[in-house]
Coordinates of C-alpha atoms in Angstrom, one line a residue:
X30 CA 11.2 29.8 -54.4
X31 CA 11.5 25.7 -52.9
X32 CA 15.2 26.4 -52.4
X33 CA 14.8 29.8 -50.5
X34 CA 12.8 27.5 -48.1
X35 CA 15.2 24.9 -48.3
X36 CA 17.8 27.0 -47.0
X37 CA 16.0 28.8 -44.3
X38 CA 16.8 29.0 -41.0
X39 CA 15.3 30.7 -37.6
X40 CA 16.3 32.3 -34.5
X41 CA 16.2 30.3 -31.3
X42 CA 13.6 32.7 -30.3
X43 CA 11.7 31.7 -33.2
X44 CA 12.2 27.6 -33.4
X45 CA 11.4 27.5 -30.0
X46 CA 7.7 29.3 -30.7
X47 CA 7.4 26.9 -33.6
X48 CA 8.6 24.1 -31.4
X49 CA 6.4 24.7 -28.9
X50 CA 3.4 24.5 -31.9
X51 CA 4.5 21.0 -32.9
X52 CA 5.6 19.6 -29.4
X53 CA 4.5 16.1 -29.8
X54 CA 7.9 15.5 -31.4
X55 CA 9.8 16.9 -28.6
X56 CA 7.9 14.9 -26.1
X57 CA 8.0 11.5 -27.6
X58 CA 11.7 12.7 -27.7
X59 CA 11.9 13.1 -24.4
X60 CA 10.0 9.9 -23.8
X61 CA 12.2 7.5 -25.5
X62 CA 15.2 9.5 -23.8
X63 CA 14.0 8.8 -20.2
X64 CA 12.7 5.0 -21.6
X65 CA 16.3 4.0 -23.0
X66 CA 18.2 6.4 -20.1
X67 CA 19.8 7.8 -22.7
X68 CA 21.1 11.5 -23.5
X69 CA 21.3 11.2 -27.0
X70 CA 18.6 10.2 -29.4
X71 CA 19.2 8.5 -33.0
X72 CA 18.9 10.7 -35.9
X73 CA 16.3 8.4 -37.5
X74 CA 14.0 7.5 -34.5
X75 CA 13.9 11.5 -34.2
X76 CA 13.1 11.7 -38.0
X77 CA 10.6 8.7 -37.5
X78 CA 8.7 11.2 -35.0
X79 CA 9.0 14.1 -37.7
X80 CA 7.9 12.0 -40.4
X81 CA 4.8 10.6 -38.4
X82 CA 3.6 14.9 -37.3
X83 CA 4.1 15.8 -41.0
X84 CA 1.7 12.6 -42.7
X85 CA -0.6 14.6 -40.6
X86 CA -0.5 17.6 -41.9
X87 CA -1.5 19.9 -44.9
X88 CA 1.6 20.2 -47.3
X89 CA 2.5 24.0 -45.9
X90 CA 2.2 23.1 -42.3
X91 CA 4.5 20.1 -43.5
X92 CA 7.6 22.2 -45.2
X93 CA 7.2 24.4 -42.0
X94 CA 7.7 21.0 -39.9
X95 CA 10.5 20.2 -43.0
X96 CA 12.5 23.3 -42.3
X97 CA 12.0 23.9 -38.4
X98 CA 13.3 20.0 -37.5
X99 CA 16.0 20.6 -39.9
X100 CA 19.1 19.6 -38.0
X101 CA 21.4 22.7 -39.3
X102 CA 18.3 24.6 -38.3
X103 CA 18.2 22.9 -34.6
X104 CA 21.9 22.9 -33.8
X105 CA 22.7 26.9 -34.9
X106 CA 19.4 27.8 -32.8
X107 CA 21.0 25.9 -30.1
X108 CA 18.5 23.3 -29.5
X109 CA 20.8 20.6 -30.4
X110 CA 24.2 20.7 -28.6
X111 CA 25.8 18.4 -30.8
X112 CA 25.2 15.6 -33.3
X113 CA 27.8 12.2 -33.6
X114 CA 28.3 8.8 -34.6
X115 CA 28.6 6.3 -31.8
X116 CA 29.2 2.9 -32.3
X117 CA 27.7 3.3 -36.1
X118 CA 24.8 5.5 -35.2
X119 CA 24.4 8.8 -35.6
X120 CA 23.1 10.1 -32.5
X121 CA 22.0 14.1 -31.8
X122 CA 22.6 15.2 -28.1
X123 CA 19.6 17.7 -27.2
X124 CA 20.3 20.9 -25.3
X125 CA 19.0 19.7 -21.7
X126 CA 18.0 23.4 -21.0
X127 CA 15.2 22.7 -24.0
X128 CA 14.1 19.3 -22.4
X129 CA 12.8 21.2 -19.5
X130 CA 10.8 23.6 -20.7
X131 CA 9.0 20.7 -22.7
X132 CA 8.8 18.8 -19.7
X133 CA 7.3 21.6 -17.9
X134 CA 4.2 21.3 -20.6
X135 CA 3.0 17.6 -19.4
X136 CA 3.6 16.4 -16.0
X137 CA 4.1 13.1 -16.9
X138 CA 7.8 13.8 -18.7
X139 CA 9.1 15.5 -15.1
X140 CA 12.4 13.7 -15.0
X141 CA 12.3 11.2 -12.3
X142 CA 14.2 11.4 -9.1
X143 CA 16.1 8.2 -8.4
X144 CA 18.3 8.4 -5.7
X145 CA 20.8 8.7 -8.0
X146 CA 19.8 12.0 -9.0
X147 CA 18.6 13.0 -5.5
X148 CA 22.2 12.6 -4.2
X149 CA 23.5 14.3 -7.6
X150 CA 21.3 17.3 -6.8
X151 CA 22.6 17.3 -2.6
X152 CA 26.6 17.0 -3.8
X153 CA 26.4 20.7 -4.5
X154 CA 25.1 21.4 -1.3
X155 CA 27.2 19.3 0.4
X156 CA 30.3 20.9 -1.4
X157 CA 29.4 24.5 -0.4
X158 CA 28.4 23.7 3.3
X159 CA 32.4 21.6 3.7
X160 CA 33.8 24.8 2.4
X161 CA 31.9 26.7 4.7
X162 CA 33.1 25.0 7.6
X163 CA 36.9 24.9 6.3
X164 CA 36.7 29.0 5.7
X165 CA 37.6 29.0 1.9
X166 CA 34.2 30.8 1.6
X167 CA 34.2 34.7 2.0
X168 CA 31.6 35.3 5.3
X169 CA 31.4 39.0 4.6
X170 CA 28.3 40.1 3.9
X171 CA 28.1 42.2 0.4
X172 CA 31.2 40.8 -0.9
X173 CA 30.9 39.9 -4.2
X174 CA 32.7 36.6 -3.4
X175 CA 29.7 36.1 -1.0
X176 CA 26.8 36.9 -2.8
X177 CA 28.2 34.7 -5.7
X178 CA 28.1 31.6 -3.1
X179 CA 25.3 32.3 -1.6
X180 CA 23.6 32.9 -5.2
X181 CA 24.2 29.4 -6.3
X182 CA 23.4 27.8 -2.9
X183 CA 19.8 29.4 -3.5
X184 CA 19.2 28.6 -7.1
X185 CA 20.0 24.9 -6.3
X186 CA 17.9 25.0 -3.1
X187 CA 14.6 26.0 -5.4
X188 CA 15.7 24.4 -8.2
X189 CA 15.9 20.9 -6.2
X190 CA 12.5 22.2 -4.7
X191 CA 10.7 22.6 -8.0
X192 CA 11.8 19.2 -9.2
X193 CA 10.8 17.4 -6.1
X194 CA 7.3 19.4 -6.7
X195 CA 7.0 18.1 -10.1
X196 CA 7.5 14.9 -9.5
X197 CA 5.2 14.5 -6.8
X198 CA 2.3 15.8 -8.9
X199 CA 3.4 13.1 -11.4
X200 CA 3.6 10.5 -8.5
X201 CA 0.2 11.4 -6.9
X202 CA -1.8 11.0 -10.5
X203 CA 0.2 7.4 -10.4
X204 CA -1.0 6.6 -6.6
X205 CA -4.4 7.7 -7.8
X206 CA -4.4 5.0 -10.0
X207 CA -2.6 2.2 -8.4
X208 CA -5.5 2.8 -5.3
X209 CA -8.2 2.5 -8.1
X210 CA -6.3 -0.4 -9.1
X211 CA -5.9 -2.2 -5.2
X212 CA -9.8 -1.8 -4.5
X213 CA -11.1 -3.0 -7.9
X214 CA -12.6 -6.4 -9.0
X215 CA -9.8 -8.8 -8.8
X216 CA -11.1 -10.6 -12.0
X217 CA -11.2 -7.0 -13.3
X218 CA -7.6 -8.3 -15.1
X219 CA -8.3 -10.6 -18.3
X220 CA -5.3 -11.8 -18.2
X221 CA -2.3 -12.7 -15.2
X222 CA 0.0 -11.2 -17.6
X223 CA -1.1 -7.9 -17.6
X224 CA -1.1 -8.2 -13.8
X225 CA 2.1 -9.3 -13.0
X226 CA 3.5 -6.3 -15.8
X227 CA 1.4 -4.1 -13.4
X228 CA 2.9 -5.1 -10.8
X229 CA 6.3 -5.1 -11.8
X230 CA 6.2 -1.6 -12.8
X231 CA 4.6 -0.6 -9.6
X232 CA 7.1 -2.6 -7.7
X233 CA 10.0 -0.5 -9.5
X234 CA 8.3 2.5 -9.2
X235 CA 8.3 2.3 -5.4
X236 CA 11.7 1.1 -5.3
X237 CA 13.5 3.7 -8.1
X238 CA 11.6 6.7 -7.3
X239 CA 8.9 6.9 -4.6
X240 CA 11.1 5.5 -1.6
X241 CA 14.5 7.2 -2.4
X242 CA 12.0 10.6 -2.4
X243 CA 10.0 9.7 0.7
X244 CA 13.5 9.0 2.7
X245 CA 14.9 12.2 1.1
X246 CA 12.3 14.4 2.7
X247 CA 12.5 12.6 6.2
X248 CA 13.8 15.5 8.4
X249 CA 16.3 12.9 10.3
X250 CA 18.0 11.1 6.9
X251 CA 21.6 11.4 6.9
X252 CA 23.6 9.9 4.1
X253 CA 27.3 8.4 4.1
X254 CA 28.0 11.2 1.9
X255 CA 26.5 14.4 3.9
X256 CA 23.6 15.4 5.8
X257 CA 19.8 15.8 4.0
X258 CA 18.1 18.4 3.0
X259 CA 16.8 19.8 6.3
X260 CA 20.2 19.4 8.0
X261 CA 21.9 20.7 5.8
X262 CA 19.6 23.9 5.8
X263 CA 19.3 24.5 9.6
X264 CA 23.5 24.9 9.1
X265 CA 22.9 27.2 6.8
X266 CA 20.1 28.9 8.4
X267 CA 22.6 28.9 12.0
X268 CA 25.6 29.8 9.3
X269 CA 23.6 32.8 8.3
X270 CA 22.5 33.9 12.0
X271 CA 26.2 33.8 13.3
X272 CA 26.8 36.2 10.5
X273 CA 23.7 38.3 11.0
X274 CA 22.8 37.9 7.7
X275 CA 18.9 37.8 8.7
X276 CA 16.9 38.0 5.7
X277 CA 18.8 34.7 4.1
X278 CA 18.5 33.3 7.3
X279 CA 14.4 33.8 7.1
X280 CA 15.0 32.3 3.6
X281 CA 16.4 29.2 4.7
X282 CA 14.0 28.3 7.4
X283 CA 10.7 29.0 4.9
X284 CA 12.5 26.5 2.8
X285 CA 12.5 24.1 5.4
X286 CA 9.5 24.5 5.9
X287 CA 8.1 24.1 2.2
X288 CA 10.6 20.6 1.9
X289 CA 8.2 19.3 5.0
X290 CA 5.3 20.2 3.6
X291 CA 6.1 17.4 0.9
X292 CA 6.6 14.6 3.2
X293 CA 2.6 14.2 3.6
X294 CA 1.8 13.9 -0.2
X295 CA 4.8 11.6 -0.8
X296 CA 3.8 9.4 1.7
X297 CA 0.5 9.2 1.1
X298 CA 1.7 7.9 -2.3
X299 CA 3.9 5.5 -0.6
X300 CA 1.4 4.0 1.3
X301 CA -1.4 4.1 -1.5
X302 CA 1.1 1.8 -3.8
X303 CA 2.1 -0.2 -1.0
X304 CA -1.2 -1.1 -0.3
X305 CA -1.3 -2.1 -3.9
X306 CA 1.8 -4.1 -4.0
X307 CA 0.4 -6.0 -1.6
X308 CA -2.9 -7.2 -2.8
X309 CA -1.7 -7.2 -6.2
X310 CA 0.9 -10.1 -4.7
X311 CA -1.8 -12.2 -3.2
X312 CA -4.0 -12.0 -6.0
X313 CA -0.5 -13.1 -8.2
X314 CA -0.4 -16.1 -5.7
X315 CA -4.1 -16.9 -5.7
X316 CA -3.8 -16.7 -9.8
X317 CA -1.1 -19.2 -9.7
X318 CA -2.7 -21.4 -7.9
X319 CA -5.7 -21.9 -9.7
X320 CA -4.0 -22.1 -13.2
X321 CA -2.0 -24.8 -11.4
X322 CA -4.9 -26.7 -10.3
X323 CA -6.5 -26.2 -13.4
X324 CA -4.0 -27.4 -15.5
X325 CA -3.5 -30.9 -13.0
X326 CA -8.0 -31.2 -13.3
X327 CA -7.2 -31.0 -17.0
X328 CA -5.2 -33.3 -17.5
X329 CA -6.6 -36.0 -14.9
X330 CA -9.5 -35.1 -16.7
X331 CA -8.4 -36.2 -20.6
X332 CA -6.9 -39.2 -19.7
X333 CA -10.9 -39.9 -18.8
X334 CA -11.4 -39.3 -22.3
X335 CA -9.8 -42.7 -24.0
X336 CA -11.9 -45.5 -25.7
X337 CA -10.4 -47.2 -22.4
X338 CA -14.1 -47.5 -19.9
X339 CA -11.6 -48.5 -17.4
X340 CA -10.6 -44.9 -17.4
X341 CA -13.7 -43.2 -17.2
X342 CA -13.6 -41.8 -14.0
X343 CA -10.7 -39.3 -12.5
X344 CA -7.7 -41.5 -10.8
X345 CA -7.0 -39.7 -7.4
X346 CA -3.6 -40.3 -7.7
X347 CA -3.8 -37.9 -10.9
X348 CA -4.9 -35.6 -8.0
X349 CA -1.5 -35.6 -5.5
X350 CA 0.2 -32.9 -7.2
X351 CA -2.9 -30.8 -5.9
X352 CA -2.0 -31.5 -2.4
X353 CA 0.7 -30.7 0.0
X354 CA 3.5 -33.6 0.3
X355 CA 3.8 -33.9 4.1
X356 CA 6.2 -36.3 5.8
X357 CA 4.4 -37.8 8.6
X358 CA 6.8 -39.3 11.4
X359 CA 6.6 -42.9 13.0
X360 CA 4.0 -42.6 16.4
X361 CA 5.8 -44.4 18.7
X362 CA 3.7 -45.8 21.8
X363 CA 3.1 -43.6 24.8
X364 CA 5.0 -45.0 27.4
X365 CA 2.8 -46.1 30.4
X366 CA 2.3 -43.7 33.5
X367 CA 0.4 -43.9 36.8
X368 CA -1.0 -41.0 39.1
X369 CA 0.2 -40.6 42.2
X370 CA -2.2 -40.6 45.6
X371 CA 0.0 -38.4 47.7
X372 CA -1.8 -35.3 48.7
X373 CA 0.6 -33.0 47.4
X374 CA 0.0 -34.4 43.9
X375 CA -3.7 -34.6 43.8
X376 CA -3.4 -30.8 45.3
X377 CA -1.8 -29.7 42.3
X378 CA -4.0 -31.9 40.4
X379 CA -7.3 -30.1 41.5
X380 CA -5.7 -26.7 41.3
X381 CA -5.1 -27.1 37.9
X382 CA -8.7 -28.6 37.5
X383 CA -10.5 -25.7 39.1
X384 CA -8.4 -23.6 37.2
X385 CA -9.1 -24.7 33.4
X386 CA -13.0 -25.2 34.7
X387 CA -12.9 -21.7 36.4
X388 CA -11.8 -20.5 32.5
X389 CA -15.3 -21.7 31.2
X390 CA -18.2 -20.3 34.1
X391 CA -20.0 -17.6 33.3
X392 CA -18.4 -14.1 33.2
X393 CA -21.2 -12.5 36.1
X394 CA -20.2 -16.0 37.9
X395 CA -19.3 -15.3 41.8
X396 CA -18.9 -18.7 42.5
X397 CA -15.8 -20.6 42.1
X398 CA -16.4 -23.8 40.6
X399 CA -14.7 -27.2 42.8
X400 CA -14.0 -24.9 45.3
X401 CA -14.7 -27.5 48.0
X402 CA -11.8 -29.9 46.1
X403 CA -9.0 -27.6 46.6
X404 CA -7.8 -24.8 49.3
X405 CA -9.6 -22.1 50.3
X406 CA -5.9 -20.0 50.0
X407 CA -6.5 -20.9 46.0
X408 CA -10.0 -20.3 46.1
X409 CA -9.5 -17.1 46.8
X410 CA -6.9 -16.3 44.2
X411 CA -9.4 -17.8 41.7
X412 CA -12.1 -15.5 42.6
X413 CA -10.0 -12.7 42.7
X414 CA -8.8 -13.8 39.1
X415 CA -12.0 -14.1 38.0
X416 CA -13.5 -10.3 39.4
X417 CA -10.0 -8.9 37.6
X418 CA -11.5 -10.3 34.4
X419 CA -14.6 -8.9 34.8
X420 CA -13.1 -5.6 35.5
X421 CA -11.9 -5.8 32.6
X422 CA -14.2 -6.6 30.3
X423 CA -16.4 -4.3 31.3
X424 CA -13.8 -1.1 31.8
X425 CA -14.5 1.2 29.0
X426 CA -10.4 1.5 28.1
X427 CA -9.5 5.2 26.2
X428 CA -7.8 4.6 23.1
X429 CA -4.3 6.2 22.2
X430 CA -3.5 6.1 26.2
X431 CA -0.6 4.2 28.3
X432 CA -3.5 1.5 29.6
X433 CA -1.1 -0.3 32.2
X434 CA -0.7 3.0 33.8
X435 CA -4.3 3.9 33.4
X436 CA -5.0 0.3 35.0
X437 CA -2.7 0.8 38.0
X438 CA -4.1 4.4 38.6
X439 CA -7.9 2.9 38.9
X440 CA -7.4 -0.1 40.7
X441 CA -4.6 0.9 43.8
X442 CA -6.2 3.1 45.1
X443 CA -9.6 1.5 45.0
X444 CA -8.9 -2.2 45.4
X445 CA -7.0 -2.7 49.0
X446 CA -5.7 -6.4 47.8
X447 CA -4.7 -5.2 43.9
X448 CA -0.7 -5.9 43.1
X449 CA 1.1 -3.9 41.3
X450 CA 1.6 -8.0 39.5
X451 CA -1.6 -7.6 38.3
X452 CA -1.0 -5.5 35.7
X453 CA 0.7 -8.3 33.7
X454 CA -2.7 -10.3 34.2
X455 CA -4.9 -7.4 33.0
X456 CA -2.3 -7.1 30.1
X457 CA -2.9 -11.0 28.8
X458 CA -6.6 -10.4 29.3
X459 CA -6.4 -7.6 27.3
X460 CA -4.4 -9.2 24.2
X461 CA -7.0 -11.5 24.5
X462 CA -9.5 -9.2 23.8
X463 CA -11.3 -9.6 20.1
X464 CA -12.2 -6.0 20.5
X465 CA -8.4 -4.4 20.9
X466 CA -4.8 -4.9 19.9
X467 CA -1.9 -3.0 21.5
X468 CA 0.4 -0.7 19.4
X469 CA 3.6 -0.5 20.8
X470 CA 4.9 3.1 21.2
X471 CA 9.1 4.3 21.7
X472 CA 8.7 5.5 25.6
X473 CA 9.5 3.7 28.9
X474 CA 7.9 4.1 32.1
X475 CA 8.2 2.5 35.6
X476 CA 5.5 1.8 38.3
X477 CA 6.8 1.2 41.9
X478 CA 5.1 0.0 45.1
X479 CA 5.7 -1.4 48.4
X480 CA 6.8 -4.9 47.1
X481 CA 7.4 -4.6 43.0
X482 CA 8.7 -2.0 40.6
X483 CA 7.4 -2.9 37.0
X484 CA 9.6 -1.2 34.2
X485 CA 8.1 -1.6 31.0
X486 CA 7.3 -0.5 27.1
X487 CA 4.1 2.3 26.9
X488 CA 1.4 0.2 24.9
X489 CA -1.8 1.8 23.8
X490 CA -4.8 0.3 22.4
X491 CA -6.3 0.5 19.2
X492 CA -9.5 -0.9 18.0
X493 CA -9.8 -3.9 16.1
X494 CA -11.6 -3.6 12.4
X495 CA -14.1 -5.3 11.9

């Protein structure tokens, strides 16, 4: 009876049911296939998993596990392709088609898109469209040369779709996390070690998989090799109009449409590990330091701790290495200068004077301080200065609006001595400004008057956090 077990074998039907039962195995299989980037597993790290389900087990349940991971049993249901020695190991090569059902069973084995793979999946695509254009593909509809093109330009169209779905599930569980991560306790880590290997892994996961994907689903990326995604389906969806093949047409377009829709959640896991990457850095840094300084306090410190009383307090040149080395250069003496009495000079002088003081009055102030120590020509230009300033503190500003345009439309038409100059005035008062900062935008506009034409970069204002 042990040797009619021995020898038994099932379908592919039925190893993949029993398969399915005991998938732990294929999923650390899986694992240490995407961990080593390899396409073939060793025979005895797969038996290592095997041996590890069946210590587990009742003795039935284990010759079931015996007889189903038996590799005859595996490679005449077709589950394993091949098995062969490379390089003095024998290594089986897994029937990928297998791999992806398992994967489909736990998000976190979705194969990752690199943008290896992304351009792997678009040379396809790219393939068909050149063909396309140079007419070696039949246009008619109903042939059965078209319908076989058109076929497999579908299938890889969802099947690209689906993975790029998968993986951003897996991607958003990981943003989750890394955002738990950015807005806990800094001193939540126990050890800088385990930061920095966070880090690390987040810092590679961003560059291997979450940037290739997010510049993948931009609707303007082009590639040396080809168009993306959505260029390369608006010619298909125009290729399918010329020919008035409607319904694919339709088809192309809604799958436009679903590739944008992933652009949000892929960017929201962009920014979310970004965000991470960046405070985890600065806490790296602030870590350093500290073990740095800590380690230079220790050891001034033990030298304190001699039968020597000379040594009993810390030497501050024990201390340097906790400083910044700066290089100061040689002061050389100010050479001597005299003010002038000319009128033109002392003009200038008490310009500049009423000026600076002008800077520090109060902001309801009407007056202009020293005014009766300079012209009343400047005077004037002061007070004007100063009433601008006002203005503009107290202007409740829009936010999200060309301001410099908003600005000139309040102020010409009320204010019969307002230059179209004064814009760059309100602008510098405005940068100022502890309440906004300006957020430059890609548009251009141009304000003309009677004297000046102003062409400059739209600006709007945002407010400042606080």
């Amino acid at each position: 009876m042990a040797s009619k077990i021995t020898n038994k074998q099932f379908s592919t039907l039925e190893t993949l049911q029993r398969l399915l039962r005991y998938r732990e195995v294929m999923f650390k299989a899986i694992e240490f296939a995407d961990i080593n980037h390899a396409g073939a597993i060793p025979e005895t790290v797969f038996y290592s998993f095997v041996i590890a389900l069946k210590e587990q087990l009742p003795n039935e349940q284990a010759n079931e596990v015996s007889l189903l991971f038996n590799i005859d049993n595996l490679l005449q249901a077709r589950i394993i392709n091949d098995r062969r020695n490379v390089d003095g190991v024998t290594k089986l090569l897994f029937n990928t088609s297998v791999f992806e059902v398992f994967r489909l069973c736990r998000v976190s084995l979705y194969r990752p898109l690199t943008k290896v793979s992304l351009n792997a999946a678009m040379t396809p695509l790219w393939s068909l469209m050149r063909q396309v254009q140079r007419g070696k593909l039949s246009t008619i509809l109903g042939t059965d040369d078209y319908l076989e093109w058109v076929d497999d330009l579908v299938y890889r169209v969802s099947d690209l779709l689906g993975k790029i779905r998968a993986n951003i599930a897996k991607l958003q569980n990981v943003g989750i996390e890394f955002e738990k991560a950015a807005t806990a306790d800094p001193q939540g880590f126990s050890q800088l070690d385990v930061k920095r290997e966070s880090f690390n892994m987040a810092a590679k996961l961003y560059q291997r998989e979450i940037d290739p994907l997010k510049l993948f689903l931009d609707k303007h990326t082009r590639y040396e090799e080809g168009d993306g995604i959505f260029l390369t389906l608006e010619y298909f969806r125009s290729f399918f109009n010329t020919v008035n093949d409607t319904s694919r047409a339709y088809l192309m377009l809604s799958y436009e449409v679903q590739y944008l829709d992933l652009f949000s959640p892929i960017k929201q896991v962009a920014n979310q590990v970004s965000i991470y990457l960046q405070k985890t850095e600065q806490s790296l840094h602030e870590h350093s330091a500290i073990d740095h300084a800590y380690s230079v306090l220790l050891g001034a410190y033990e030298k304190t701790l001699g039968s020597d009383l000379r040594n009993k307090f810390i030497d501050i040149s024990d201390l340097k290495p906790l400083g910044m080395s700066i290089q100061c250069p040689t002061l050389y003496r100010i050479a001597p200068f005299r003010t002038e009495k000319s009128p033109s000079f002392l003009n200038v002088a008490f310009n500049e004077l009423a000026a600076r003081v002008q800077n520090y009055a109060p902001d309801n102030s009407e007056k202009v301080l020293l005014s009766e120590s300079i012209s009343k020509e400047a005077a004037q230009k002061l007070q004007y200065s100063q009433r601008l300033a006002r203005w503009v503190d107290n202007f409740d500003w829009p936010l999200n609006t060309d301001f410099l345009a908003l600005a000139y439309k309040e102020l010409n038409q009320k204010w019969p001595d307002f230059k179209l100059a004064d814009l760059f005035e309100i602008q510098s008062r405005v940068i100022n400004s502890t309440k906004y900062q300006l957020e430059l935008k890609n548009q251009y506009q141009k304000l003309v008057d009677d004297t000046y034409e102003v062409q400059y970069r739209v600006r709007h204002l945002v407010l400042l956090s606080n």
